[in-house]
PDB file of C-alpha atoms in Angstrom:
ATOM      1  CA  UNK A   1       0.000   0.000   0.000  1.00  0.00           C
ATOM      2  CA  UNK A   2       1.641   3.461  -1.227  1.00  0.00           C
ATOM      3  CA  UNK A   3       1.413   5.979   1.848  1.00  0.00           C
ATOM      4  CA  UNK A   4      -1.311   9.005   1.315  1.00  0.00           C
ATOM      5  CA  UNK A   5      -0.074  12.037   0.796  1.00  0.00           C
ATOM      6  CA  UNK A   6       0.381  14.061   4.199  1.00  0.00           C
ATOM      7  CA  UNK A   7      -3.218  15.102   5.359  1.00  0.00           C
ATOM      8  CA  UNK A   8      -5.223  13.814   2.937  1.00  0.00           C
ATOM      9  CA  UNK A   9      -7.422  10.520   2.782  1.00  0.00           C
ATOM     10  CA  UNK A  10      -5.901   7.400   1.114  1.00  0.00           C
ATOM     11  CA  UNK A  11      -7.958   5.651  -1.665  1.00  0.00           C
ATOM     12  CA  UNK A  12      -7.006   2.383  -0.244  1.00  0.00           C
ATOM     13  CA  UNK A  13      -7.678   2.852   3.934  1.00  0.00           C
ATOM     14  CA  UNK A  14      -8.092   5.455   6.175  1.00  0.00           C
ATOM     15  CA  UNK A  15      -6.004   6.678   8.900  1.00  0.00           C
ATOM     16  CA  UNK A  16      -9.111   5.550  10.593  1.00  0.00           C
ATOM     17  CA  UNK A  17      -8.858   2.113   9.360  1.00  0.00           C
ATOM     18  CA  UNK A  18      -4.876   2.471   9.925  1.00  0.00           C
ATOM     19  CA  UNK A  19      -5.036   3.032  13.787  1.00  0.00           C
ATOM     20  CA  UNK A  20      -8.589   0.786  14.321  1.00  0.00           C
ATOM     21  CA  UNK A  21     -10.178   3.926  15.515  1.00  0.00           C
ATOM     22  CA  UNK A  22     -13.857   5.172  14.965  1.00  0.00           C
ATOM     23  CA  UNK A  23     -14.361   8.511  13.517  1.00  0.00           C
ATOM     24  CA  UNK A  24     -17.634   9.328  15.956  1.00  0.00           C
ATOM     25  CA  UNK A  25     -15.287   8.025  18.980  1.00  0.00           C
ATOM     26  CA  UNK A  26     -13.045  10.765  18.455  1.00  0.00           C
ATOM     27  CA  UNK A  27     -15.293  13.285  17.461  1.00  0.00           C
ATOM     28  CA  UNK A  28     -17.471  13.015  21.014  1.00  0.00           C
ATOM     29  CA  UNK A  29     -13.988  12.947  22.921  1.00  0.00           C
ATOM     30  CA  UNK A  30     -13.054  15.875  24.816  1.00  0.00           C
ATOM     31  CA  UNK A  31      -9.356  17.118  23.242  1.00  0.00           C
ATOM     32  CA  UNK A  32      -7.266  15.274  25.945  1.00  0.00           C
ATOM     33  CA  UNK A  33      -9.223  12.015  25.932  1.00  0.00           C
ATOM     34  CA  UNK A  34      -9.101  12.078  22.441  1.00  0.00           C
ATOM     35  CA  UNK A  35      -5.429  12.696  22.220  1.00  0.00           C
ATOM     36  CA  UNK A  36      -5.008   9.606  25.029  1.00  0.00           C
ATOM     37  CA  UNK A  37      -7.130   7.322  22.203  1.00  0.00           C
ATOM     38  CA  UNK A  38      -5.152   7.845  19.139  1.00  0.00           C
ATOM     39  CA  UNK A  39      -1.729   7.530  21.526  1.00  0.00           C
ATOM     40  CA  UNK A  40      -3.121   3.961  22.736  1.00  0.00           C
ATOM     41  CA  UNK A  41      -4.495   3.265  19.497  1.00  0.00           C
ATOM     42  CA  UNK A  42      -0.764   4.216  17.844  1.00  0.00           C
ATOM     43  CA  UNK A  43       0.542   1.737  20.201  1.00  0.00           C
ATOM     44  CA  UNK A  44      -1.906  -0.658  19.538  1.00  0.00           C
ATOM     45  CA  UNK A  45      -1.518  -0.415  15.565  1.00  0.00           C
ATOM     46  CA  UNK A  46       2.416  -0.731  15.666  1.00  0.00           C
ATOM     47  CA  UNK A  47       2.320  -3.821  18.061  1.00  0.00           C
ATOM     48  CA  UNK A  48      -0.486  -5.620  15.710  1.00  0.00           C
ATOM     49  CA  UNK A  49       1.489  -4.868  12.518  1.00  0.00           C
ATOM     50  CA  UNK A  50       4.605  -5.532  13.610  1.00  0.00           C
ATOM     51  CA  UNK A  51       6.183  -8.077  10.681  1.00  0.00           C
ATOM     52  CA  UNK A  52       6.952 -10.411  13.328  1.00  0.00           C
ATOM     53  CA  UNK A  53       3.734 -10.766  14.687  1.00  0.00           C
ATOM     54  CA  UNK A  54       1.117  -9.813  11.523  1.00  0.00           C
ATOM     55  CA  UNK A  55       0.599 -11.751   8.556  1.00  0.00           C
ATOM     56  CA  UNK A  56       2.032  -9.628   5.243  1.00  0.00           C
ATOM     57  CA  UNK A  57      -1.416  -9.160   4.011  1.00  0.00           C
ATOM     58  CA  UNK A  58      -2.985  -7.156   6.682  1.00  0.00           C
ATOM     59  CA  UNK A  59       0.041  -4.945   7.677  1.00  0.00           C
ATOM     60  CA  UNK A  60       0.365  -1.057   7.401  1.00  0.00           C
ATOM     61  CA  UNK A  61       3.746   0.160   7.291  1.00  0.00           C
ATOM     62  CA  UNK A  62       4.928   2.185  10.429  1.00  0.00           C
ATOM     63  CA  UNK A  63       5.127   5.125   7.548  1.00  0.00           C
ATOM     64  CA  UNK A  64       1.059   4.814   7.332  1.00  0.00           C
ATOM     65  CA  UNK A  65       0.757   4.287  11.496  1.00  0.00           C
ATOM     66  CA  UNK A  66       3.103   7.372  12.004  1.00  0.00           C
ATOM     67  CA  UNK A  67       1.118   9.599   9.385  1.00  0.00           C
ATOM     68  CA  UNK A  68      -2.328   8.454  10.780  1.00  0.00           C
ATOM     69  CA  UNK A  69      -0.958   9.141  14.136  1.00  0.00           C
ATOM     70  CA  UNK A  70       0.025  12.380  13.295  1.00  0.00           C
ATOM     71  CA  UNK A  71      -2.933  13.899  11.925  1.00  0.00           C
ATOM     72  CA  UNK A  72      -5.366  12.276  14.120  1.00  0.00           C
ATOM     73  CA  UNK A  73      -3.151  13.369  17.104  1.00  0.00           C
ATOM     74  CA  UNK A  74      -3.431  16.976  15.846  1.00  0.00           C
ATOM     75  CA  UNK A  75      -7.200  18.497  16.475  1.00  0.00           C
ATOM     76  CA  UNK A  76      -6.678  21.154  13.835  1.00  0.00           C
ATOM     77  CA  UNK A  77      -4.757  18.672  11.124  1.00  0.00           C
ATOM     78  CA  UNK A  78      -7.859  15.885  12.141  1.00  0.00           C
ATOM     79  CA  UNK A  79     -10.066  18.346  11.489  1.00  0.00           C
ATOM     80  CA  UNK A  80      -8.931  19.393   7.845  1.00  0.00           C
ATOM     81  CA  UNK A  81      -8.497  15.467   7.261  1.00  0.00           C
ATOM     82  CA  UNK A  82     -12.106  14.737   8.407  1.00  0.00           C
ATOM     83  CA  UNK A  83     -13.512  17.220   5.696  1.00  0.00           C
ATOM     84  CA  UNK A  84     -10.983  15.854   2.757  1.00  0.00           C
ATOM     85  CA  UNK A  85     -12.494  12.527   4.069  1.00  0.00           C
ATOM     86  CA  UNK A  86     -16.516  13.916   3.519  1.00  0.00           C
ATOM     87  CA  UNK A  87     -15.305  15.833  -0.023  1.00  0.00           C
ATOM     88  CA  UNK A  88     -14.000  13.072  -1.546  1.00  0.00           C
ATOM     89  CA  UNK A  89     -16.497  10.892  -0.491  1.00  0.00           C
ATOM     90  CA  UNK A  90     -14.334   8.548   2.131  1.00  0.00           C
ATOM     91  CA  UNK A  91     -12.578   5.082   0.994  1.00  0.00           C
ATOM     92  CA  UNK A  92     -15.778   3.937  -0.044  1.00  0.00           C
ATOM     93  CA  UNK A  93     -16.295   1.697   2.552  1.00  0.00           C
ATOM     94  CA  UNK A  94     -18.994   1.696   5.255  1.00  0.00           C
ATOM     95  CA  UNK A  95     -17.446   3.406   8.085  1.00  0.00           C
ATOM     96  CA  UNK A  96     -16.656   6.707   5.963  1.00  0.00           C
ATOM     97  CA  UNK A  97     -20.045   7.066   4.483  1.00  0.00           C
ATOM     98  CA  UNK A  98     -21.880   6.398   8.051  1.00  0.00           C
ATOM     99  CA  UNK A  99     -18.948   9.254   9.201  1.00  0.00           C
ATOM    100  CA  UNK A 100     -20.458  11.529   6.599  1.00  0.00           C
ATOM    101  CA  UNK A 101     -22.288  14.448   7.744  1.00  0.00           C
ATOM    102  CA  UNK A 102     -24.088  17.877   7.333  1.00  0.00           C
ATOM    103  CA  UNK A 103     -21.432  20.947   7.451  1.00  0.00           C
ATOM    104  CA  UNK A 104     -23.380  24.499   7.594  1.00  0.00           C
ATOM    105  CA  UNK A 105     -21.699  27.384   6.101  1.00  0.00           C
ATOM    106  CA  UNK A 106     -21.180  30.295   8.107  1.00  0.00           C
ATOM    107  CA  UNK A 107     -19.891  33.927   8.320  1.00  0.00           C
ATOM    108  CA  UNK A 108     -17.458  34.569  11.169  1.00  0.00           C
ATOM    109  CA  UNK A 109     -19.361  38.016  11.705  1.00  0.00           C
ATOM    110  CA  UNK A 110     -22.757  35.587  12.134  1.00  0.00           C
ATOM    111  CA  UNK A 111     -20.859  33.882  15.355  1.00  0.00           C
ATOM    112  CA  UNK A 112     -21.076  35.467  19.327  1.00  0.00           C
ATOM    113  CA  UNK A 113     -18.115  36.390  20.694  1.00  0.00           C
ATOM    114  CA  UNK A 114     -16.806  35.706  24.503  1.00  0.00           C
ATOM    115  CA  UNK A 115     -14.550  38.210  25.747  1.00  0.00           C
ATOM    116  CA  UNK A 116     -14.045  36.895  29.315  1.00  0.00           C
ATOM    117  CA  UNK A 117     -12.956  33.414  27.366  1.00  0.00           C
ATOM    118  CA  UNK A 118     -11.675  35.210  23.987  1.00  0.00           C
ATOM    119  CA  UNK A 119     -13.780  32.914  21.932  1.00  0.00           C
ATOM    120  CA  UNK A 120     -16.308  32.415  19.212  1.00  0.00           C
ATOM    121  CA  UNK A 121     -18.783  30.387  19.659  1.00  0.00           C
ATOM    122  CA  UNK A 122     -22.432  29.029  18.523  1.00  0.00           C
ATOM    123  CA  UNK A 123     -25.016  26.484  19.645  1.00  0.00           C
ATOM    124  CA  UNK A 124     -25.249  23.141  18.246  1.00  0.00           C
ATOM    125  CA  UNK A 125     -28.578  21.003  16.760  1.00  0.00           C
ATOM    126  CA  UNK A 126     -27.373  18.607  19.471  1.00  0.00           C
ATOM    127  CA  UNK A 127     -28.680  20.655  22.436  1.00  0.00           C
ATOM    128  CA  UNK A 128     -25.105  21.833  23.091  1.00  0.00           C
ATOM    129  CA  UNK A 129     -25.139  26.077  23.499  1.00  0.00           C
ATOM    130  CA  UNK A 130     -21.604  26.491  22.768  1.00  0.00           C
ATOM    131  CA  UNK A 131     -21.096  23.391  20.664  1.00  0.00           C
ATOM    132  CA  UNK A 132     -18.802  25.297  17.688  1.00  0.00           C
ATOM    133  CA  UNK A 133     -16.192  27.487  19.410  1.00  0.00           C
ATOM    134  CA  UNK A 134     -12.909  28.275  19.029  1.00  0.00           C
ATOM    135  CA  UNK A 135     -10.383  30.981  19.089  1.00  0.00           C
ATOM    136  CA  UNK A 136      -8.003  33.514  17.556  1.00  0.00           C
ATOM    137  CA  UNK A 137      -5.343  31.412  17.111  1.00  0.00           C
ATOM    138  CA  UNK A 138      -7.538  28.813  15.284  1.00  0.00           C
ATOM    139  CA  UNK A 139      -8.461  31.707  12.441  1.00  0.00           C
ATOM    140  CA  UNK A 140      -4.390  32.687  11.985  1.00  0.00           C
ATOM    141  CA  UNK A 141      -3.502  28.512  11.100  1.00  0.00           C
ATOM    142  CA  UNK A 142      -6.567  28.927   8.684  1.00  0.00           C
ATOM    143  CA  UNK A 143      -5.990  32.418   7.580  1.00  0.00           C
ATOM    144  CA  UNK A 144      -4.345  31.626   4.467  1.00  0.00           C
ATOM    145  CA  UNK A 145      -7.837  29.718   3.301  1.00  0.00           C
ATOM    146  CA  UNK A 146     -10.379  32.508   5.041  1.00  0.00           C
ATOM    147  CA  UNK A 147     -11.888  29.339   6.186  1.00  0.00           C
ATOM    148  CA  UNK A 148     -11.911  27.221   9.284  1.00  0.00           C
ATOM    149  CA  UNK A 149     -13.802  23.585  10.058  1.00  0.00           C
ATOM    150  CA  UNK A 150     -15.139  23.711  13.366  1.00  0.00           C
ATOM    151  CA  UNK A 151     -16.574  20.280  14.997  1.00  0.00           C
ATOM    152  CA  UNK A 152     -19.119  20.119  17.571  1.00  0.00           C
ATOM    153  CA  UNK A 153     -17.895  19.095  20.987  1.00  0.00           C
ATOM    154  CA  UNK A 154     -20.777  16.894  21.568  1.00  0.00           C
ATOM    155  CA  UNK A 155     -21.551  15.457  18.378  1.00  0.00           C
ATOM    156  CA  UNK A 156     -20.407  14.836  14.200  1.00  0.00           C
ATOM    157  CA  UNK A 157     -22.001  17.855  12.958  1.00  0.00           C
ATOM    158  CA  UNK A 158     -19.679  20.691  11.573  1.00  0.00           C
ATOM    159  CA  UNK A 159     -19.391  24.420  10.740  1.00  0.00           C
ATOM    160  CA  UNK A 160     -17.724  25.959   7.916  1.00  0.00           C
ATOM    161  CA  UNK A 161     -16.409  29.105   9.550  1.00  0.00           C
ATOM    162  CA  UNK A 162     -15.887  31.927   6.597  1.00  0.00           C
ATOM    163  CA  UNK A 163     -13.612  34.740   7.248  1.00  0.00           C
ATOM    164  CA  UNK A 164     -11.267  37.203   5.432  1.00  0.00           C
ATOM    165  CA  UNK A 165      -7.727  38.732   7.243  1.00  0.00           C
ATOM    166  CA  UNK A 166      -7.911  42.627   7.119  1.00  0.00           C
ATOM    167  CA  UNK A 167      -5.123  44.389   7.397  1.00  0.00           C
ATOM    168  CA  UNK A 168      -4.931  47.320   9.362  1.00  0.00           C
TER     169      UNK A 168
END
């Protein structure tokens, strides 16, 4: 299996698949817990593909376990790969299209602002009243695209957060 290109989907498994890990799992985790699952689940992938101990036919290379541990590790990088995942439509297996959901398009200026916790935020389907939020330093890693993917904390739904960088 070739390895996918840094931060984007590969046709033949997902980083996902790579690490044994389910998308929803992640995506309900608060940021530590989730970081502590794809850490175990690293460890867990590299131990079951070792050559010693896996059959060649279902390894990964520790090339595909490091690169799916190092976007799934990252919330921002997991983020950007979860929406190449939706766009292109997943592997094509089960698990991406179940993983597949709505993503509402918004204008930053649309979004309430916290200044006691310097952050942006909006209310979720799922009940949750700050379910989007994020801050400053999330728009200047996106600020190059004018947009940023913001996940729910309690749930798979998404926002597509559009913004342009004025200089002053």
């Amino acid at each position: 299996m070739a390895s996918p290109a840094a931060g984007r989907p590969s046709r033949t498994a997902t980083h996902y698949q790579v690490l044994d890990l389910q998308p929803a799992l992640l995506a309900a985790a608060e940021a530590q817990d989730a970081s502590a699952l794809v850490k175990r689940a690293y460890r867990r992938a590299l131990l079951r593909n070792h050559p010693d101990k896996a059959t060649a036919a279902t390894l990964f290379t520790v090339d595909q376990i490091g690169e799916a541990y190092g976007v799934l590790s990252s919330t921002r990088r997991r983020q950007e790969y979860d929406a190449a995942l939706r766009s292109s439509g997943g592997a094509g297996d089960e698990e991406a299209t179940r993983f597949q959901t709505g993503i509402e398009n918004v204008d930053l200026d649309d979004l309430e602002f916290d200044d006691g916790e310097e952050r942006w935020h909006r209310s979720c389907r799922c009940g949750n009243d700050r379910g989007y939020a994020f801050e400053e330093a999330d728009l200047v890693e996106a600020s190059e695209d004018g947009v940023l993917m913001v996940g729910c904390q309690d749930c798979s739904l998404w926002l597509k957060v559009h913004f342009a960088v004025v200089d002053e």
